[in-house]
Short mmCIF file of C-alpha atoms in Angstrom, two decimals:
data_model
loop_
_atom_site.label_atom_id
_atom_site.label_comp_id
_atom_site.label_asym_id
_atom_site.label_seq_id
_atom_site.Cartn_x
_atom_site.Cartn_y
_atom_site.Cartn_z
CA UNK P 1 0.07 -0.02 0.08
CA UNK P 2 2.84 2.60 1.04
CA UNK P 3 4.66 1.41 -2.32
CA UNK P 4 1.53 2.08 -4.25
CA UNK P 5 0.62 5.71 -2.65
CA UNK P 6 4.14 6.36 -3.30
CA UNK P 7 3.73 5.89 -6.85
CA UNK P 8 0.71 7.99 -6.87
CA UNK P 9 1.29 10.89 -4.74
CA UNK P 10 5.35 11.53 -4.55
CA UNK P 11 6.52 14.06 -6.91
CA UNK P 12 7.79 12.52 -10.05
CA UNK P 13 11.56 14.33 -9.61
CA UNK P 14 12.10 13.13 -6.37
CA UNK P 15 10.53 9.63 -6.95
CA UNK P 16 12.75 9.09 -10.16
CA UNK P 17 16.01 9.91 -7.84
CA UNK P 18 14.75 7.17 -5.19
CA UNK P 19 14.28 4.63 -7.24
CA UNK P 20 16.70 5.72 -9.68
CA UNK P 21 19.83 5.46 -7.23
CA UNK P 22 19.56 1.70 -6.18
CA UNK P 23 19.27 0.48 -9.71
CA UNK P 24 21.84 2.61 -10.87
CA UNK P 25 24.39 1.10 -8.39
CA UNK P 26 23.13 -2.45 -9.60
CA UNK P 27 23.90 -1.80 -12.74
CA UNK P 28 27.37 0.06 -11.97
CA UNK P 29 28.13 -3.29 -10.36
CA UNK P 30 27.50 -5.44 -13.01
CA UNK P 31 30.07 -3.31 -15.29
CA UNK P 32 32.57 -3.59 -12.65
CA UNK P 33 32.74 -7.50 -13.12
CA UNK P 34 33.88 -6.96 -16.70
CA UNK P 35 36.30 -4.06 -16.34
CA UNK P 36 37.87 -5.88 -13.59
CA UNK P 37 38.81 -8.75 -15.43
CA UNK P 38 40.64 -6.92 -18.07
CA UNK P 39 42.47 -4.68 -15.30
CA UNK P 40 44.04 -7.79 -13.73
CA UNK P 41 44.45 -9.46 -17.66
CA UNK P 42 46.21 -6.49 -18.60
CA UNK P 43 48.83 -6.56 -15.76
CA UNK P 44 50.31 -9.95 -16.46
CA UNK P 45 53.90 -10.48 -16.69
CA UNK P 46 53.78 -12.04 -20.06
CA UNK P 47 51.38 -12.01 -22.97
CA UNK P 48 49.12 -9.26 -21.49
CA UNK P 49 47.91 -7.59 -24.72
CA UNK P 50 47.20 -10.73 -26.25
CA UNK P 51 45.33 -11.81 -23.65
CA UNK P 52 43.32 -8.40 -23.64
CA UNK P 53 42.58 -9.26 -27.46
CA UNK P 54 41.58 -12.49 -26.52
CA UNK P 55 39.01 -11.30 -23.68
CA UNK P 56 37.68 -8.75 -26.65
CA UNK P 57 36.98 -11.40 -29.04
CA UNK P 58 35.18 -13.86 -26.47
CA UNK P 59 33.01 -11.06 -24.90
CA UNK P 60 30.37 -11.22 -27.51
CA UNK P 61 29.39 -14.95 -26.55
CA UNK P 62 29.57 -13.91 -23.01
CA UNK P 63 26.79 -11.31 -23.61
CA UNK P 64 25.09 -14.00 -25.68
CA UNK P 65 24.65 -16.42 -22.74
CA UNK P 66 23.81 -13.21 -20.06
CA UNK P 67 21.13 -12.26 -22.84
CA UNK P 68 19.10 -15.52 -23.17
CA UNK P 69 19.58 -15.91 -19.62
CA UNK P 70 18.18 -12.39 -18.50
CA UNK P 71 15.33 -12.77 -21.32
CA UNK P 72 14.33 -16.25 -20.28
CA UNK P 73 14.04 -14.48 -16.54
CA UNK P 74 12.37 -11.21 -17.59
CA UNK P 75 9.58 -13.56 -19.40
CA UNK P 76 9.25 -15.62 -16.03
CA UNK P 77 9.33 -12.22 -14.04
CA UNK P 78 6.37 -11.04 -15.70
CA UNK P 79 4.25 -14.51 -16.01
CA UNK P 80 5.27 -15.26 -12.31
CA UNK P 81 4.35 -11.69 -10.88
CA UNK P 82 0.78 -11.75 -12.69
CA UNK P 83 -0.14 -15.21 -12.01
CA UNK P 84 0.64 -14.42 -8.20
CA UNK P 85 -1.36 -11.36 -8.54
CA UNK P 86 -4.18 -13.42 -9.66
CA UNK P 87 -3.84 -15.86 -6.84
CA UNK P 88 -3.04 -18.74 -9.09
CA UNK P 89 -0.19 -20.43 -6.89
CA UNK P 90 -0.27 -23.73 -9.00
CA UNK P 91 0.60 -22.14 -12.32
CA UNK P 92 3.08 -19.78 -10.42
CA UNK P 93 4.89 -23.01 -9.18
CA UNK P 94 4.62 -24.36 -12.86
CA UNK P 95 6.10 -20.67 -14.26
CA UNK P 96 9.00 -21.24 -12.16
CA UNK P 97 9.48 -24.63 -12.55
CA UNK P 98 9.76 -24.02 -16.32
CA UNK P 99 12.13 -21.23 -16.25
CA UNK P 100 14.31 -23.80 -14.63
CA UNK P 101 13.88 -26.23 -17.09
CA UNK P 102 14.74 -23.89 -19.68
CA UNK P 103 17.85 -22.81 -17.61
CA UNK P 104 18.90 -26.48 -18.15
CA UNK P 105 17.98 -26.60 -21.79
CA UNK P 106 20.27 -23.11 -22.45
CA UNK P 107 23.26 -24.76 -20.03
CA UNK P 108 22.95 -27.66 -22.56
CA UNK P 109 23.50 -25.59 -25.50
CA UNK P 110 26.01 -23.52 -23.80
CA UNK P 111 27.98 -26.61 -22.56
CA UNK P 112 27.79 -28.03 -26.15
CA UNK P 113 29.40 -24.72 -27.76
CA UNK P 114 31.85 -25.05 -25.11
CA UNK P 115 33.07 -28.17 -26.25
CA UNK P 116 32.45 -28.18 -29.77
CA UNK P 117 32.39 -24.69 -31.24
CA UNK P 118 34.91 -22.32 -28.98
CA UNK P 119 38.12 -22.53 -31.19
CA UNK P 120 36.21 -22.16 -34.76
CA UNK P 121 34.56 -19.03 -33.20
CA UNK P 122 37.68 -17.58 -31.95
CA UNK P 123 39.91 -18.39 -35.21
CA UNK P 124 37.44 -16.43 -37.00
CA UNK P 125 38.23 -13.10 -35.94
CA UNK P 126 41.98 -13.55 -35.71
CA UNK P 127 45.04 -15.63 -37.17
CA UNK P 128 47.21 -14.74 -33.83
CA UNK P 129 47.89 -18.30 -32.53
CA UNK P 130 48.59 -17.02 -28.76
CA UNK P 131 45.19 -14.83 -28.84
CA UNK P 132 43.10 -18.11 -30.48
CA UNK P 133 45.06 -20.16 -27.70
CA UNK P 134 44.15 -17.75 -24.97
CA UNK P 135 40.80 -16.97 -26.47
CA UNK P 136 39.74 -20.61 -26.46
CA UNK P 137 41.07 -21.17 -23.14
CA UNK P 138 38.96 -18.43 -21.44
CA UNK P 139 35.72 -19.06 -23.26
CA UNK P 140 35.78 -23.17 -22.85
CA UNK P 141 35.77 -22.34 -19.13
CA UNK P 142 33.14 -19.88 -19.30
CA UNK P 143 30.92 -22.08 -21.54
CA UNK P 144 31.23 -25.32 -19.66
CA UNK P 145 30.58 -24.00 -16.28
CA UNK P 146 27.88 -21.30 -17.40
CA UNK P 147 25.10 -22.61 -15.21
CA UNK P 148 26.32 -20.07 -12.65
CA UNK P 149 25.83 -17.17 -14.78
CA UNK P 150 22.26 -18.89 -16.32
CA UNK P 151 20.77 -20.23 -13.17
CA UNK P 152 21.49 -16.46 -11.41
CA UNK P 153 20.14 -14.87 -13.99
CA UNK P 154 16.90 -17.09 -13.43
CA UNK P 155 16.70 -16.83 -9.33
CA UNK P 156 17.40 -13.17 -9.62
CA UNK P 157 14.29 -12.57 -11.72
CA UNK P 158 12.19 -15.25 -9.52
CA UNK P 159 12.94 -13.17 -6.34
CA UNK P 160 12.35 -10.15 -8.14
CA UNK P 161 8.74 -11.01 -9.18
CA UNK P 162 8.08 -11.56 -5.40
CA UNK P 163 9.23 -8.21 -4.33
CA UNK P 164 12.66 -9.68 -2.92
CA UNK P 165 14.90 -7.32 -5.22
CA UNK P 166 17.54 -6.74 -2.27
CA UNK P 167 18.19 -10.16 -1.83
CA UNK P 168 18.70 -10.50 -5.89
CA UNK P 169 21.60 -7.43 -5.10
CA UNK P 170 22.93 -9.24 -1.97
CA UNK P 171 23.74 -11.97 -4.14
CA UNK P 172 25.27 -9.71 -7.04
CA UNK P 173 27.63 -8.23 -4.50
CA UNK P 174 28.87 -11.66 -3.18
CA UNK P 175 29.80 -12.93 -6.87
CA UNK P 176 31.38 -9.67 -7.72
CA UNK P 177 33.63 -9.66 -4.43
CA UNK P 178 34.31 -13.21 -4.90
CA UNK P 179 35.64 -12.58 -8.35
CA UNK P 180 37.60 -9.09 -7.27
CA UNK P 181 39.55 -11.64 -4.55
CA UNK P 182 40.14 -14.49 -6.76
CA UNK P 183 41.16 -12.67 -9.83
CA UNK P 184 44.64 -11.89 -8.63
CA UNK P 185 45.19 -14.87 -6.55
CA UNK P 186 44.39 -17.49 -9.46
CA UNK P 187 46.17 -15.36 -12.48
CA UNK P 188 49.10 -14.35 -11.13
CA UNK P 189 49.40 -17.57 -8.75
CA UNK P 190 49.23 -16.14 -5.04
CA UNK P 191 50.29 -18.70 -2.05
CA UNK P 192 49.49 -22.29 -3.01
CA UNK P 193 47.56 -21.54 -6.01
CA UNK P 194 49.59 -21.75 -9.26
CA UNK P 195 49.81 -18.91 -12.00
CA UNK P 196 47.25 -19.55 -14.58
CA UNK P 197 47.05 -16.23 -16.39
CA UNK P 198 43.94 -16.31 -18.40
CA UNK P 199 42.41 -19.43 -17.55
CA UNK P 200 42.42 -17.92 -13.90
CA UNK P 201 40.49 -15.14 -14.94
CA UNK P 202 38.04 -17.49 -16.34
CA UNK P 203 37.98 -19.53 -13.29
CA UNK P 204 37.49 -16.72 -10.95
CA UNK P 205 34.57 -15.28 -13.09
CA UNK P 206 32.86 -18.57 -13.16
CA UNK P 207 33.41 -19.27 -9.32
CA UNK P 208 31.85 -15.53 -8.51
CA UNK P 209 28.57 -16.48 -10.57
CA UNK P 210 28.32 -19.97 -9.06
CA UNK P 211 28.44 -18.18 -5.89
CA UNK P 212 25.97 -15.52 -6.82
CA UNK P 213 23.69 -18.62 -8.05
CA UNK P 214 24.04 -20.72 -4.84
CA UNK P 215 23.07 -17.84 -2.69
CA UNK P 216 20.10 -16.95 -4.86
CA UNK P 217 18.97 -20.69 -4.99
CA UNK P 218 19.11 -20.53 -1.10
CA UNK P 219 17.38 -17.41 -0.94
CA UNK P 220 14.40 -18.63 -3.38
CA UNK P 221 13.87 -21.84 -1.92
CA UNK P 222 13.63 -20.30 1.90
CA UNK P 223 11.79 -17.04 1.06
CA UNK P 224 9.49 -17.32 -1.80
CA UNK P 225 6.86 -19.12 0.04
CA UNK P 226 4.19 -17.94 -2.20
CA UNK P 227 4.22 -21.15 -4.57
CA UNK P 228 5.12 -24.82 -4.30
CA UNK P 229 9.08 -25.95 -5.39
CA UNK P 230 9.91 -29.53 -6.51
CA UNK P 231 10.84 -31.25 -9.67
CA UNK P 232 7.43 -32.05 -10.52
CA UNK P 233 6.87 -28.58 -11.46
CA UNK P 234 9.85 -28.68 -14.21
CA UNK P 235 7.82 -30.90 -16.14
CA UNK P 236 7.95 -28.72 -19.41
CA UNK P 237 4.72 -27.37 -20.34
CA UNK P 238 4.19 -25.89 -23.82
CA UNK P 239 1.67 -23.18 -22.89
CA UNK P 240 3.90 -21.66 -20.05
CA UNK P 241 7.16 -21.71 -21.93
CA UNK P 242 5.26 -19.70 -24.80
CA UNK P 243 3.96 -17.19 -22.19
CA UNK P 244 7.41 -16.95 -21.07
CA UNK P 245 8.81 -15.97 -24.33
CA UNK P 246 6.26 -14.05 -25.64
CA UNK P 247 7.30 -11.49 -22.99
CA UNK P 248 10.94 -12.49 -22.80
CA UNK P 249 11.92 -12.94 -26.39
CA UNK P 250 12.10 -9.00 -27.24
CA UNK P 251 14.32 -8.86 -24.50
CA UNK P 252 16.79 -11.44 -25.96
CA UNK P 253 16.73 -9.94 -28.90
CA UNK P 254 17.67 -6.47 -27.76
CA UNK P 255 20.56 -7.93 -25.83
CA UNK P 256 21.76 -10.28 -28.48
CA UNK P 257 21.76 -7.43 -30.73
CA UNK P 258 24.75 -5.94 -28.90
CA UNK P 259 26.57 -9.22 -29.12
CA UNK P 260 26.00 -9.30 -32.76
CA UNK P 261 27.13 -5.65 -33.02
CA UNK P 262 30.79 -6.18 -30.69
CA UNK P 263 31.25 -9.45 -32.74
CA UNK P 264 30.65 -7.80 -35.91
CA UNK P 265 32.92 -5.01 -34.99
CA UNK P 266 35.81 -7.45 -34.19
CA UNK P 267 35.35 -8.78 -37.74
CA UNK P 268 35.68 -4.87 -39.25
CA UNK P 269 38.49 -4.45 -36.96
CA UNK P 270 40.45 -7.58 -37.89
CA UNK P 271 42.98 -5.70 -39.74
CA UNK P 272 44.40 -4.29 -36.87
CA UNK P 273 44.62 -6.53 -33.29
CA UNK P 274 45.22 -3.15 -31.48
CA UNK P 275 42.66 -1.76 -32.69
CA UNK P 276 40.30 -5.06 -31.86
CA UNK P 277 41.83 -4.97 -28.13
CA UNK P 278 41.18 -1.19 -27.85
CA UNK P 279 37.54 -1.21 -28.89
CA UNK P 280 37.18 -4.09 -26.80
CA UNK P 281 38.38 -2.12 -23.51
CA UNK P 282 36.64 0.76 -24.30
CA UNK P 283 33.19 -1.07 -24.96
CA UNK P 284 33.57 -2.09 -20.97
CA UNK P 285 34.23 1.52 -19.94
CA UNK P 286 31.56 2.47 -22.19
CA UNK P 287 29.26 -0.24 -20.58
CA UNK P 288 30.16 1.52 -17.17
CA UNK P 289 28.68 4.73 -18.45
CA UNK P 290 25.72 3.60 -20.47
CA UNK P 291 24.69 0.94 -17.58
CA UNK P 292 24.33 4.18 -15.35
CA UNK P 293 21.36 5.15 -18.31
CA UNK P 294 20.17 1.45 -18.34
CA UNK P 295 19.71 1.74 -14.44
CA UNK P 296 18.04 5.21 -14.73
CA UNK P 297 15.80 3.70 -17.53
CA UNK P 298 14.57 0.92 -15.11
CA UNK P 299 13.44 3.50 -12.98
CA UNK P 300 11.65 5.78 -15.79
CA UNK P 301 9.75 2.68 -16.89
CA UNK P 302 7.49 1.66 -13.92
CA UNK P 303 6.97 5.45 -12.89
CA UNK P 304 5.32 6.32 -16.09
CA UNK P 305 3.60 2.98 -16.60
CA UNK P 306 2.14 3.51 -13.27
CA UNK P 307 1.11 7.17 -14.46
CA UNK P 308 -0.06 5.76 -17.76
CA UNK P 309 -2.40 3.09 -15.74
CA UNK P 310 -3.62 5.91 -13.66
CA UNK P 311 -4.55 8.15 -16.88
CA UNK P 312 -2.38 11.14 -15.34
CA UNK P 313 -1.23 13.08 -18.11
CA UNK P 314 0.65 15.54 -15.75
CA UNK P 315 2.60 12.57 -14.24
CA UNK P 316 3.52 11.02 -17.44
CA UNK P 317 4.85 14.40 -19.05
CA UNK P 318 6.84 14.93 -15.65
CA UNK P 319 8.21 11.40 -15.96
CA UNK P 320 9.28 12.04 -19.44
CA UNK P 321 10.61 15.23 -18.68
CA UNK P 322 12.70 14.25 -15.32
CA UNK P 323 13.78 10.73 -17.27
CA UNK P 324 15.39 12.78 -20.00
CA UNK P 325 16.85 15.64 -17.81
CA UNK P 326 18.20 13.36 -15.54
CA UNK P 327 19.78 10.85 -17.78
CA UNK P 328 21.15 13.91 -19.90
CA UNK P 329 23.29 15.01 -16.68
CA UNK P 330 24.33 11.53 -15.62
CA UNK P 331 25.70 11.13 -19.50
CA UNK P 332 27.71 14.61 -18.80
CA UNK P 333 29.21 13.52 -15.94
CA UNK P 334 30.27 9.92 -18.01
CA UNK P 335 31.71 12.02 -21.14
CA UNK P 336 33.71 14.60 -18.39
CA UNK P 337 35.09 11.56 -16.88
CA UNK P 338 36.09 9.80 -20.14
CA UNK P 339 37.47 12.83 -22.04
CA UNK P 340 39.38 14.34 -18.89
CA UNK P 341 40.93 10.85 -17.73
CA UNK P 342 41.63 8.87 -20.87
CA UNK P 343 45.23 7.90 -19.91
CA UNK P 344 44.11 6.57 -16.16
CA UNK P 345 41.98 3.96 -17.75
CA UNK P 346 44.74 3.11 -20.36
CA UNK P 347 47.12 2.55 -17.65
CA UNK P 348 44.73 0.70 -15.55
CA UNK P 349 44.65 -2.02 -18.27
CA UNK P 350 48.16 -1.77 -19.21
CA UNK P 351 47.34 -1.45 -22.90
CA UNK P 352 50.77 -1.54 -24.20
CA UNK P 353 50.44 -1.12 -28.20
CA UNK P 354 46.87 -0.52 -27.77
CA UNK P 355 47.00 2.56 -25.63
CA UNK P 356 46.94 5.00 -28.35
CA UNK P 357 44.19 3.66 -30.06
CA UNK P 358 42.14 3.23 -26.80
CA UNK P 359 42.88 6.93 -26.13
CA UNK P 360 41.76 7.84 -29.20
CA UNK P 361 38.64 6.03 -29.43
CA UNK P 362 37.65 7.00 -25.83
CA UNK P 363 38.20 10.59 -26.90
CA UNK P 364 35.70 10.16 -30.01
CA UNK P 365 33.18 7.55 -28.71
CA UNK P 366 32.46 9.16 -25.54
CA UNK P 367 30.97 11.98 -27.55
CA UNK P 368 28.08 9.73 -28.10
CA UNK P 369 27.41 9.19 -24.63
CA UNK P 370 24.81 11.95 -24.06
CA UNK P 371 22.99 10.68 -27.71
CA UNK P 372 23.23 7.11 -26.46
CA UNK P 373 21.68 8.12 -22.90
CA UNK P 374 18.91 9.82 -24.74
CA UNK P 375 18.27 6.93 -26.67
CA UNK P 376 18.30 4.47 -23.89
CA UNK P 377 15.75 6.74 -22.06
CA UNK P 378 13.50 7.01 -24.94
CA UNK P 379 13.21 3.28 -24.93
CA UNK P 380 11.93 3.12 -21.26
CA UNK P 381 9.34 5.78 -22.10
CA UNK P 382 8.21 3.91 -25.15
CA UNK P 383 7.79 0.72 -22.79
CA UNK P 384 6.09 2.43 -20.26
CA UNK P 385 3.71 3.52 -23.15
CA UNK P 386 3.13 -0.21 -24.77
CA UNK P 387 5.46 1.13 -27.60
CA UNK P 388 7.51 -2.34 -27.15
CA UNK P 389 7.86 -1.72 -31.45
CA UNK P 390 9.42 1.51 -31.23
CA UNK P 391 12.09 0.35 -28.84
CA UNK P 392 12.85 -2.47 -30.75
CA UNK P 393 13.60 0.02 -33.46
CA UNK P 394 15.86 2.07 -31.88
CA UNK P 395 17.96 -1.13 -30.92
CA UNK P 396 18.25 -2.19 -34.45
CA UNK P 397 19.26 1.25 -35.58
CA UNK P 398 21.86 1.77 -33.00
CA UNK P 399 23.10 -1.97 -32.80
CA UNK P 400 22.66 -3.26 -36.40
CA UNK P 401 21.20 -0.88 -39.15
CA UNK P 402 23.03 1.96 -38.92
CA UNK P 403 26.39 1.56 -36.71
CA UNK P 404 27.77 -1.67 -38.81
CA UNK P 405 27.60 -0.37 -42.68
CA UNK P 406 28.97 2.90 -41.13
CA UNK P 407 31.78 1.45 -39.39
CA UNK P 408 32.55 -0.92 -42.56
CA UNK P 409 32.51 1.71 -44.80
CA UNK P 410 34.95 3.99 -42.63
CA UNK P 411 36.99 0.65 -42.38
CA UNK P 412 37.69 0.55 -45.94
CA UNK P 413 39.49 4.16 -46.12
CA UNK P 414 41.33 3.11 -43.04
CA UNK P 415 42.61 -0.08 -44.52
CA UNK P 416 43.60 1.94 -47.87
CA UNK P 417 45.69 4.64 -45.75
CA UNK P 418 43.56 7.35 -47.07
CA UNK P 419 42.16 8.32 -43.51
CA UNK P 420 43.82 8.12 -39.87
CA UNK P 421 42.67 5.04 -38.03
CA UNK P 422 40.36 7.65 -35.70
CA UNK P 423 37.68 7.71 -38.62
CA UNK P 424 35.99 4.26 -37.71
CA UNK P 425 35.39 5.37 -34.55
CA UNK P 426 33.42 8.19 -35.56
CA UNK P 427 30.67 5.67 -36.71
CA UNK P 428 29.55 5.54 -33.18
CA UNK P 429 28.61 9.55 -32.44
CA UNK P 430 27.16 9.82 -35.97
CA UNK P 431 24.95 6.69 -35.26
CA UNK P 432 23.44 7.75 -31.92
CA UNK P 433 22.92 11.48 -33.11
CA UNK P 434 20.86 10.18 -36.36
CA UNK P 435 19.04 7.72 -33.93
CA UNK P 436 18.38 10.31 -31.39
CA UNK P 437 16.34 12.30 -33.87
CA UNK P 438 14.39 9.20 -35.20
CA UNK P 439 13.86 8.58 -31.54
CA UNK P 440 12.49 12.18 -30.89
CA UNK P 441 10.06 11.60 -33.83
CA UNK P 442 8.93 8.63 -32.36
CA UNK P 443 8.34 10.10 -28.88
CA UNK P 444 6.09 12.59 -30.51
CA UNK P 445 4.04 10.47 -32.38
CA UNK P 446 3.35 8.12 -29.08
CA UNK P 447 2.83 11.38 -26.96
CA UNK P 448 0.42 12.40 -29.34
CA UNK P 449 -1.55 9.11 -29.95
CA UNK P 450 -1.41 7.97 -26.33
CA UNK P 451 -0.73 10.86 -23.95
CA UNK P 452 -2.51 13.79 -25.15
CA UNK P 453 -5.73 12.14 -25.57
CA UNK P 454 -5.88 11.15 -21.66
CA UNK P 455 -7.93 13.50 -19.44
#
C-alpha cells in the first residue's frame, strides 16, 4: 500500500531519484565485473596484450549467454508476478519450474558450444595463435561452467517477481566480491594457487557466478513461499513456455543485438589486433557509463507506466521530462570522466601497443554518450507507454542497421591508408545522433497518440 501511494503521490522528480539510485548502483556493479577481469589480465607479466585481445573476442559470447538467461528470466518474472497477482499459486509454481527447465536446456546448448565450437569461433576473428589459444581456454571454461550465470539470471528474476529484489542485489555483490578477490590469486598465482593467467581469470569469473547462483537458490527456496517448489513443476509445459517467451523474446533480441554488434565490429577491425583490443577495452568502459542510463531507464519505465495506468497526463509528462533531464546529467558526467582521464583507463588496463588506439577511441566515442543515454531513456519511455515496437526499432538502428554499415565503410578508408585510424570511431557518435533524431520523432508520435488524449 505504501509503495502504491508513493507511486501515486510523491513528486515525480523525487520519486525518480529515490528509485533510480539503487538501480544505477546495481547496474554499475555489473559493469565493474567486466572491467576487473581486463584490468588484472592487462597487468600479467607475459602476454598481457594478447590476453586482452582474447578477452575482447570472447566477450560477445559471454554477452549472448547473459542475454538468453536474462531474457528468459524477464519473461518468467512478468508471468510469475501476474499469476501471483491472480492468486494462482499452482500456475506460479509451474512458471518457476519451467524457467528452471529452460535454464537446463540453455546450459546444455552452452556446454555443447564450449566443447565443440569455441576454437572455430575465436579463429573467425583472428589469426594470432597466442590469441586463439588464450581465447579458446577462457571461453571454454566460461561455457562449460556457464550454469552459474544462467541460473543466477533466473533466480534473480524469481526473487524480483515476489518483491525481494534486495536479495538479488546481495547475491550480485557476493559474486562480484568473490570474483575480485580470486582474480589476482588465480591469474598471478598467490600462495598455494599456481599462476594460471587467462585461465585463472576465467575460473575467477565462473566461481563468482556460481557463488551468486548458489546464494540466490537458497534465498529462492527459503523466501519464495508464495508457491510450491519441486522437480514435478519442472515438467515442460508448452503453454507456460510460450507465455514466458512471448514476453522474454524481445528482451533476448535486444540483448543479443549488442552481442552481434561487438562480434561484427571485431570482424571489421580484424585488420588491426591493437584496434580490436582497444575497442574491446573501451566497450567495457562504455558499458560502465551506459549502464548508468540503463539503471535509470529501469526507474523511468515503472514510474511512467504507473502514471499511464492512472491516466495522469501530468505525471506522465513529468516522468518524460525528468527522465530525460536526469539521464542527460548522468551522461554529461560520463563524458567528462572519459574525456579528462583516458590515460588513467589506459594505464589501468596496461594497454601496451593498444593504448594509443584506446585513448583515441575513448576521446571520440565518448562524444556519443549523451545521445546514447537519451536513446536508452527513449526506450524506457516507449516501453512504459506500450511502445514495444518503437523500442525495438531504436535497438535495431543503434546496434545493427546504422552503426555496422557505417563502420564498415569507414574501415575501407582506414585500411587503404587514406584516412587516420580514428575515422572508424566516428561511426558511433554519428549513429547515436541519427538515432536520437528518429527517437524524438517516435516519442512525438507516441505522446500525440497515447498521452495527449488522456483527460
